[in-house]
Amino acid sequence: MINKLWGGRFTQPTDKFVEEFTASIGFEQRLGSYDIQGSKAHAEMLGRQGIIAVAEAQQIIAGLDEILADIEAGQLEFSVALEDIHMNIEAQLIERIGAVGGKLHTGRSRNDQIAVDIRLYLRDEIDTILDYLKKLETSLIQQAENNLDVIMPGYTHLQTAQPVLFSHHMLAYREMISRDSSRLRDLRTRFNLMPLGAGALAGTTFPIDREWTAKQLGFDGVTRNSLDSVSDRDFAIEFCSFAGILMMHLSRLSEELILWSSADFNFIELSDAFCTGSSIMPQKKNPDVPELVRGKTGRVYGNLMTLLTLMKSLPLAYNKDMQEDKEPLFDTIDTVKGSLKIFADMVVEMRVKGDNMRIAAARGFSTATDVADYCVRKGLPFRQAHEVVGKTVRYCVETGKDIPELSLAEFQEFSDLIEADIYDYVTLEASVNARKATGGTAREAVERELKRLKST
């Protein structure tokens, strides 16, 4: 039987099923290197402060380095009986270097230890995710640059509204991803404070130097309240909130890619590398990647609700319930990283069918608003202009014509303000390129935006 490191108070062994039920080592193994990173800094600080001998601190650090090498080589066997990553590593340390290994836990608790481990881990994962976000932004910008002249229908209510540039559409998603990156950078700054030194809940009686340890571990400072330090999981909730918004953005883009790649739209073709076929219908090319990302969005939402529900009624300070914070956080991180990585590669390889987009943009009277604006410039109040064009569209529906196909005489049946120059305003190019203001869909505006993005 393995002796518990906390077993002095107990006279009976832990029930085997209780061990399995309460153990977290099964999913905490990914924290091994971070637990050792924090422990090494803590041990060195204990030596510097004279709390343990410097030689003992060096012995502990050397032992931890050995354990880390075994973890990285996949040679360390973890024990459920030792419950968590902290006790597994500490037990290994004592086994390797003897009783001096037991001095590592001086001045700390597993409560502040796990709090620092998760922050170290999440900080690294955030940096990786920020790189993935940047890659997706680059993919969207590249598609915009490669398709500057492609006109597509812009939709409201999924009905043809006004023509827009496909490049403008891609940059809309780039705006969303940029906001996601900003949220994540903001979170990284806010949670990069070290909780180690808070002890179980009240701090420690030993003369530790928290500020020195924080600097060694790359934190911007230390947390200011020991109770909050060990019971705070706001950063995990906030990360999952960021992830929910990001996945919502990816899901919206997924929906459009799925629609656009269908035979009914036929606007794009996704690379074969990101699609699958049907087991029964040989002609099928299914957009499984965007469909799966769309589906995984709900999974990330669920993880956020799990964390919010977990924390909603916990009294201060640490409670065992909080062991349940890791699996939803880990799953969210894995889902976000996978979705971003595959999306960036898929978007940049997407083939745009500009001719089909243009044909679709020419349907549905997409330049009707341009006729109304024309009448306003001729002096007609907008509400009257709206009615004139509404009647014009109804006439087009009845006669099977599109707006640019009407003769001048037909236009003038609805308003004698309309003159021969109307045809300068109702083409797709004229409609798109008239919208030159910052944020508009004109090529001129899009090129300005691309130039701005390259300079930042």
Coordinates of C-alpha atoms in Angstrom, one line a residue:
M1 CA 0.0 0.0 0.0
I2 CA 1.2 3.5 -0.9
N3 CA 1.5 5.8 2.1
K4 CA -0.3 9.0 1.6
L5 CA 1.8 12.1 2.1
W6 CA -1.0 13.5 4.2
G7 CA -1.8 10.2 6.0
G8 CA -0.7 11.1 9.5
R9 CA -4.2 12.1 10.6
F10 CA -5.9 8.9 9.3
T11 CA -6.2 5.4 10.8
Q12 CA -7.8 3.7 7.9
P13 CA -6.7 3.4 4.3
T14 CA -8.7 5.2 1.6
D15 CA -11.3 3.1 -0.1
K16 CA -10.0 1.9 -3.5
F17 CA -13.0 3.3 -5.4
V18 CA -12.7 6.6 -3.5
E19 CA -9.1 6.8 -4.6
E20 CA -10.2 6.3 -8.2
F21 CA -13.1 8.7 -7.9
T22 CA -11.2 11.5 -6.3
A23 CA -8.0 11.2 -8.3
S24 CA -7.1 13.8 -10.9
I25 CA -3.8 12.4 -12.1
G26 CA -5.6 11.0 -15.2
F27 CA -6.1 14.4 -16.7
E28 CA -3.4 16.4 -14.8
Q29 CA -0.4 14.8 -16.4
R30 CA -0.2 17.6 -18.9
L31 CA 0.7 19.9 -16.0
G32 CA 3.8 17.9 -15.0
S33 CA 6.4 20.2 -16.5
Y34 CA 4.6 23.3 -15.1
D35 CA 4.4 21.7 -11.6
I36 CA 8.2 21.1 -11.8
Q37 CA 8.8 24.7 -13.1
G38 CA 7.0 26.2 -10.2
S39 CA 8.6 23.8 -7.7
K40 CA 12.1 24.6 -8.9
A41 CA 11.5 28.3 -8.5
H42 CA 10.0 27.7 -5.0
A43 CA 12.9 25.5 -3.9
E44 CA 15.5 28.1 -5.1
M45 CA 13.6 30.8 -3.2
L46 CA 13.5 28.7 0.0
G47 CA 17.3 28.4 -0.3
R48 CA 17.8 32.1 -0.9
Q49 CA 15.7 33.0 2.1
G50 CA 17.5 30.6 4.4
I51 CA 14.4 28.6 5.0
I52 CA 16.2 25.5 3.8
A53 CA 19.9 25.1 3.1
V54 CA 21.1 26.2 -0.3
A55 CA 22.6 22.7 -0.8
E56 CA 19.3 21.2 -0.1
A57 CA 17.6 23.5 -2.6
Q58 CA 20.1 22.5 -5.2
Q59 CA 19.6 18.8 -4.4
I60 CA 15.8 19.3 -4.8
I61 CA 16.2 21.1 -8.1
A62 CA 18.5 18.4 -9.5
G63 CA 16.0 15.7 -8.5
L64 CA 13.2 17.7 -10.2
D65 CA 15.2 17.9 -13.4
E66 CA 15.6 14.2 -13.4
I67 CA 11.9 13.7 -12.9
L68 CA 11.1 16.2 -15.7
A69 CA 13.4 14.3 -18.1
D70 CA 11.5 11.1 -17.3
I71 CA 8.2 12.8 -17.9
E72 CA 9.3 14.2 -21.2
A73 CA 10.6 10.7 -22.2
G74 CA 7.3 9.1 -21.2
Q75 CA 9.1 7.0 -18.6
L76 CA 7.4 8.2 -15.4
E77 CA 4.6 5.9 -14.1
F78 CA 1.9 7.9 -12.4
S79 CA -0.1 6.5 -9.5
V80 CA -3.9 6.9 -9.0
A81 CA -3.2 6.3 -5.3
L82 CA -1.1 9.5 -5.1
E83 CA -4.2 11.4 -6.4
D84 CA -2.7 14.3 -8.3
I85 CA 0.3 15.6 -10.2
H86 CA 1.8 17.3 -7.2
M87 CA 1.9 14.3 -4.9
N88 CA 3.1 12.0 -7.7
I89 CA 6.0 14.3 -8.4
E90 CA 6.8 14.9 -4.7
A91 CA 6.7 11.2 -3.9
Q92 CA 9.1 10.6 -6.8
L93 CA 11.4 13.3 -5.5
I94 CA 11.5 11.8 -2.0
E95 CA 12.1 8.3 -3.4
R96 CA 15.0 9.6 -5.5
I97 CA 16.8 12.0 -3.1
G98 CA 15.5 10.9 0.3
A99 CA 13.9 12.9 3.1
V100 CA 15.3 16.2 1.9
G101 CA 12.7 16.0 -0.9
G102 CA 10.0 16.4 1.8
K103 CA 11.3 20.0 2.4
L104 CA 10.1 21.1 -1.0
H105 CA 6.5 21.6 0.3
T106 CA 7.7 24.1 3.0
G107 CA 5.7 27.3 2.8
R108 CA 3.2 26.2 0.3
S109 CA 0.0 24.1 -0.2
R110 CA -1.4 22.1 -3.0
N111 CA -4.1 24.8 -3.2
D112 CA -1.7 27.5 -4.3
Q113 CA 0.5 25.0 -6.1
I114 CA -2.3 24.0 -8.5
A115 CA -3.3 27.7 -8.9
V116 CA 0.2 28.5 -10.2
D117 CA 0.4 25.4 -12.3
I118 CA -2.7 26.2 -14.2
R119 CA -1.7 29.7 -14.8
L120 CA 1.7 28.7 -16.1
Y121 CA 0.1 26.1 -18.4
L122 CA -2.6 28.4 -19.6
R123 CA -0.2 31.2 -20.3
D124 CA 1.8 29.0 -22.7
E125 CA -1.4 27.8 -24.4
I126 CA -2.6 31.4 -24.8
D127 CA 0.7 32.3 -26.6
T128 CA 0.2 29.3 -29.0
I129 CA -3.4 30.3 -29.6
L130 CA -2.4 33.9 -30.3
D131 CA -0.1 32.5 -33.0
Y132 CA -2.9 30.4 -34.5
L133 CA -5.2 33.5 -34.5
K134 CA -2.6 35.5 -36.3
K135 CA -2.2 32.7 -38.9
L136 CA -6.0 32.7 -39.5
E137 CA -6.0 36.5 -39.9
T138 CA -3.2 36.2 -42.5
S139 CA -5.2 33.5 -44.4
L140 CA -8.3 35.8 -44.5
I141 CA -6.2 38.8 -45.7
Q142 CA -4.5 36.6 -48.3
Q143 CA -7.9 35.6 -49.7
A144 CA -9.0 39.2 -49.8
E145 CA -5.8 40.3 -51.6
N146 CA -6.2 37.4 -54.2
N147 CA -9.8 38.3 -55.0
L148 CA -9.9 42.1 -54.9
D149 CA -12.2 42.4 -58.0
V150 CA -14.6 39.6 -57.1
I151 CA -18.2 40.9 -56.6
M152 CA -20.6 38.8 -54.6
P153 CA -24.1 39.3 -53.3
G154 CA -24.3 40.8 -49.8
Y155 CA -27.1 39.4 -47.8
T156 CA -29.5 40.4 -45.0
H157 CA -32.0 37.8 -43.8
L158 CA -30.1 35.6 -46.2
Q159 CA -31.8 37.5 -49.0
T160 CA -29.9 39.3 -51.7
A161 CA -29.4 42.9 -50.4
Q162 CA -26.5 44.8 -52.1
P163 CA -23.4 43.8 -54.0
V164 CA -20.2 43.7 -52.0
L165 CA -16.6 42.7 -52.7
F166 CA -15.7 39.2 -51.6
S167 CA -12.5 40.7 -50.2
H168 CA -14.7 43.0 -48.0
H169 CA -16.5 39.9 -46.8
M170 CA -13.3 38.1 -45.8
L171 CA -12.1 41.2 -44.0
A172 CA -15.3 41.2 -42.0
Y173 CA -14.2 37.9 -40.5
R174 CA -10.7 39.3 -40.0
E175 CA -12.3 42.0 -37.8
M176 CA -13.9 39.3 -35.7
I177 CA -10.7 37.4 -35.3
S178 CA -8.8 40.6 -34.4
R179 CA -11.2 41.2 -31.6
D180 CA -10.7 37.7 -30.4
S181 CA -7.0 38.2 -30.3
S182 CA -7.4 41.5 -28.4
R183 CA -9.7 39.8 -25.8
L184 CA -7.1 37.0 -25.3
R185 CA -4.2 39.4 -24.9
D186 CA -6.2 41.4 -22.4
L187 CA -6.9 38.2 -20.4
R188 CA -3.2 37.2 -20.5
T189 CA -2.3 40.5 -19.0
R190 CA -5.0 40.4 -16.3
F191 CA -4.3 36.8 -15.0
N192 CA -0.5 36.9 -15.2
L193 CA -0.1 37.3 -11.4
M194 CA 1.4 34.6 -9.2
P195 CA -0.7 33.0 -6.5
L196 CA 2.1 30.9 -5.1
G197 CA 2.7 31.8 -1.5
A198 CA -0.9 32.0 -0.5
G199 CA -0.6 28.7 1.2
A200 CA -3.8 26.7 1.8
L201 CA -5.8 30.0 2.3
A202 CA -4.1 32.3 4.8
G203 CA -0.5 32.7 3.6
T204 CA 2.5 31.2 5.4
T205 CA 4.5 31.8 8.5
F206 CA 7.8 31.4 6.6
P207 CA 9.7 34.5 5.4
I208 CA 9.2 33.7 1.7
D209 CA 9.9 36.2 -1.2
R210 CA 6.9 36.0 -3.4
E211 CA 8.0 38.8 -5.7
W212 CA 11.3 37.1 -6.4
T213 CA 9.6 33.8 -7.3
A214 CA 7.1 35.6 -9.5
K215 CA 9.9 37.3 -11.4
Q216 CA 11.6 33.9 -11.9
L217 CA 8.4 32.4 -13.3
G218 CA 7.7 35.3 -15.7
F219 CA 4.7 36.8 -13.8
D220 CA 4.0 40.5 -13.8
G221 CA 3.5 40.5 -10.1
V222 CA 1.8 38.6 -7.2
T223 CA -1.8 38.2 -6.2
R224 CA -2.9 40.4 -3.3
N225 CA -5.2 38.3 -1.2
S226 CA -4.5 34.8 -0.1
L227 CA -8.1 33.7 0.1
D228 CA -8.9 34.9 -3.4
S229 CA -5.6 33.5 -4.7
V230 CA -6.5 29.8 -4.0
S231 CA -10.2 30.1 -4.9
D232 CA -10.0 32.2 -8.0
R233 CA -10.9 30.5 -11.3
D234 CA -12.0 33.7 -13.1
F235 CA -9.2 33.3 -15.5
A236 CA -10.4 29.9 -16.6
I237 CA -14.0 31.1 -17.0
E238 CA -12.8 34.2 -18.9
F239 CA -10.7 32.0 -21.2
C240 CA -13.7 29.8 -21.9
S241 CA -15.8 32.9 -22.5
F242 CA -13.2 34.1 -25.0
A243 CA -13.2 30.6 -26.6
G244 CA -17.0 30.7 -26.9
I245 CA -17.0 33.9 -28.8
L246 CA -14.2 32.8 -31.0
M247 CA -15.9 29.5 -31.8
M248 CA -19.1 31.4 -32.5
H249 CA -17.2 33.4 -35.1
L250 CA -15.7 30.2 -36.6
S251 CA -19.1 28.7 -36.6
R252 CA -20.6 31.6 -38.6
L253 CA -17.8 31.4 -41.2
S254 CA -18.3 27.6 -41.2
E255 CA -22.0 28.1 -42.0
E256 CA -21.1 30.3 -45.0
L257 CA -18.4 28.0 -46.3
I258 CA -20.9 25.1 -46.1
L259 CA -23.5 27.1 -48.0
W260 CA -21.1 28.5 -50.5
S261 CA -19.6 25.1 -51.3
S262 CA -23.0 23.6 -52.1
A263 CA -24.2 23.1 -55.7
D264 CA -27.0 25.6 -55.1
F265 CA -24.5 28.4 -54.3
N266 CA -21.3 27.1 -56.0
F267 CA -19.3 30.1 -54.8
I268 CA -16.2 28.3 -53.6
E269 CA -14.5 24.9 -53.6
L270 CA -12.8 23.6 -50.5
S271 CA -9.6 21.6 -51.0
D272 CA -10.1 17.8 -51.1
A273 CA -7.7 17.7 -48.1
F274 CA -10.4 19.2 -45.9
C275 CA -13.4 17.2 -47.2
T276 CA -14.7 13.7 -47.1
G277 CA -16.9 11.5 -49.3
S278 CA -20.1 9.5 -48.9
S279 CA -20.1 5.7 -48.3
I280 CA -23.0 5.3 -50.7
M281 CA -23.1 8.4 -53.0
P282 CA -19.9 8.6 -55.1
Q283 CA -20.5 12.2 -56.3
K284 CA -20.5 13.6 -52.8
K285 CA -17.8 16.0 -51.4
N286 CA -18.8 16.8 -47.9
P287 CA -17.5 19.9 -46.0
D288 CA -16.8 17.9 -42.9
V289 CA -14.2 20.3 -41.4
P290 CA -16.5 23.4 -41.2
E291 CA -19.4 21.2 -40.1
L292 CA -17.4 19.7 -37.3
V293 CA -16.1 23.1 -36.2
R294 CA -19.7 24.3 -36.2
G295 CA -20.6 21.3 -34.0
K296 CA -17.7 21.8 -31.6
T297 CA -18.9 25.3 -30.9
G298 CA -21.7 23.9 -28.7
R299 CA -19.1 21.8 -26.8
V300 CA -17.1 24.9 -25.9
Y301 CA -20.3 26.7 -24.8
G302 CA -21.0 23.7 -22.6
N303 CA -17.5 23.9 -21.0
L304 CA -18.1 27.6 -20.2
M305 CA -21.4 26.7 -18.5
T306 CA -19.8 23.9 -16.6
L307 CA -17.2 26.3 -15.1
L308 CA -19.8 28.9 -14.3
T309 CA -22.0 26.4 -12.6
L310 CA -19.1 24.8 -10.8
M311 CA -18.1 28.1 -9.2
K312 CA -21.5 29.8 -8.6
S313 CA -22.0 28.8 -5.0
L314 CA -18.6 27.9 -3.6
P315 CA -17.7 29.5 -0.3
L316 CA -14.1 30.7 0.2
A317 CA -11.5 29.3 0.0
Y318 CA -10.6 26.1 -1.9
N319 CA -13.1 23.3 -2.2
K320 CA -12.7 19.9 -3.8
D321 CA -15.3 20.8 -6.4
M322 CA -12.6 22.9 -8.0
Q323 CA -10.8 19.8 -9.2
E324 CA -13.6 19.8 -11.9
D325 CA -12.2 23.0 -13.4
K326 CA -9.4 21.3 -15.4
E327 CA -11.2 18.9 -17.8
P328 CA -13.5 21.6 -19.3
L329 CA -10.6 24.0 -19.5
F330 CA -8.3 21.4 -21.1
D331 CA -11.0 20.3 -23.5
T332 CA -11.7 23.9 -24.5
I333 CA -8.0 24.6 -25.2
D334 CA -7.6 21.5 -27.3
T335 CA -10.8 22.3 -29.3
V336 CA -9.8 25.9 -29.9
K337 CA -6.3 25.0 -31.0
G338 CA -7.4 22.2 -33.3
S339 CA -10.2 24.4 -34.9
L340 CA -7.9 27.3 -35.5
K341 CA -5.1 25.3 -36.9
I342 CA -7.3 23.5 -39.4
F343 CA -9.3 26.6 -40.3
A344 CA -6.2 28.7 -41.2
D345 CA -5.0 26.0 -43.6
M346 CA -8.5 25.4 -45.1
V347 CA -9.2 29.1 -45.8
V348 CA -6.0 29.8 -47.5
E349 CA -6.5 26.8 -49.9
M350 CA -10.1 27.6 -50.7
R351 CA -10.8 28.3 -54.4
V352 CA -13.1 31.2 -55.1
K353 CA -15.5 31.0 -58.0
G354 CA -15.7 34.7 -58.9
D355 CA -17.8 34.3 -62.0
N356 CA -20.5 32.4 -60.1
M357 CA -20.5 35.0 -57.3
R358 CA -21.0 37.8 -59.9
I359 CA -23.9 36.0 -61.5
A360 CA -25.6 35.6 -58.1
A361 CA -24.9 39.3 -57.3
A362 CA -26.7 40.4 -60.4
R363 CA -29.9 38.6 -59.3
G364 CA -32.3 39.8 -56.8
F365 CA -32.3 43.5 -57.7
S366 CA -29.2 44.1 -55.7
T367 CA -28.7 47.7 -57.1
A368 CA -32.2 48.9 -56.1
T369 CA -30.9 51.0 -53.3
D370 CA -28.6 52.7 -55.8
V371 CA -31.6 53.8 -57.8
A372 CA -33.2 55.2 -54.6
D373 CA -30.0 57.1 -53.8
Y374 CA -29.9 58.4 -57.4
C375 CA -33.4 59.8 -57.0
V376 CA -32.5 61.4 -53.7
R377 CA -29.5 63.1 -55.3
K378 CA -32.0 64.5 -57.9
G379 CA -34.0 66.1 -55.1
L380 CA -36.6 63.5 -54.2
P381 CA -37.1 62.8 -50.4
F382 CA -35.8 59.3 -49.5
R383 CA -39.2 58.0 -48.5
Q384 CA -40.7 58.9 -51.8
A385 CA -37.6 57.5 -53.6
H386 CA -38.0 54.3 -51.7
E387 CA -41.6 54.0 -52.9
V388 CA -40.6 54.8 -56.5
V389 CA -38.0 52.0 -56.5
G390 CA -40.3 49.6 -54.8
K391 CA -42.8 50.0 -57.7
T392 CA -39.9 49.7 -60.2
V393 CA -38.9 46.4 -58.6
R394 CA -42.5 45.1 -58.7
Y395 CA -42.6 46.0 -62.4
C396 CA -39.3 44.1 -62.9
V397 CA -40.8 41.0 -61.1
E398 CA -43.9 41.1 -63.3
T399 CA -41.9 41.5 -66.6
G400 CA -39.0 39.2 -65.7
K401 CA -36.4 42.0 -66.1
D402 CA -33.6 43.1 -63.8
I403 CA -33.1 46.8 -63.0
P404 CA -30.1 47.4 -65.4
E405 CA -32.2 45.9 -68.2
L406 CA -34.9 48.6 -68.0
S407 CA -35.1 51.2 -70.8
L408 CA -35.0 54.8 -69.9
A409 CA -38.7 55.1 -70.9
E410 CA -39.5 52.3 -68.4
F411 CA -37.5 54.0 -65.7
Q412 CA -39.3 57.3 -66.3
E413 CA -42.7 55.7 -65.9
F414 CA -41.9 55.7 -62.2
S415 CA -40.1 59.1 -61.9
D416 CA -39.4 61.8 -64.5
L417 CA -36.3 62.7 -62.4
I418 CA -34.5 59.7 -63.8
E419 CA -32.3 60.5 -66.8
A420 CA -29.9 58.7 -69.1
D421 CA -27.1 58.8 -66.5
I422 CA -29.0 56.3 -64.4
Y423 CA -27.0 53.6 -66.1
D424 CA -23.9 54.9 -64.5
Y425 CA -25.2 53.9 -61.1
V426 CA -26.9 50.5 -61.5
T427 CA -24.1 48.3 -62.6
L428 CA -22.5 46.0 -60.0
E429 CA -19.2 47.8 -60.2
A430 CA -20.8 51.2 -59.8
S431 CA -22.8 50.1 -56.8
V432 CA -19.8 48.6 -55.1
N433 CA -17.3 51.3 -55.9
A434 CA -19.6 54.1 -54.8
R435 CA -19.1 53.1 -51.2
K436 CA -15.7 54.6 -50.7
A437 CA -15.9 55.8 -47.1
T438 CA -13.8 54.1 -44.4
G439 CA -15.3 50.7 -43.8
G440 CA -17.1 50.6 -47.1
T441 CA -17.0 47.8 -49.7
A442 CA -15.4 49.9 -52.6
R443 CA -12.2 48.5 -53.9
E444 CA -10.6 51.8 -53.0
A445 CA -11.7 51.4 -49.4
V446 CA -10.7 47.7 -49.2
E447 CA -7.2 48.5 -50.6
R448 CA -6.8 51.2 -48.0
E449 CA -7.7 48.7 -45.3
L450 CA -5.3 46.1 -46.6
K451 CA -2.6 48.7 -46.7
R452 CA -3.4 49.7 -43.1
L453 CA -3.3 46.1 -42.0
K454 CA 0.1 45.5 -43.5
S455 CA 1.5 48.5 -41.8
T456 CA 0.4 47.5 -38.3

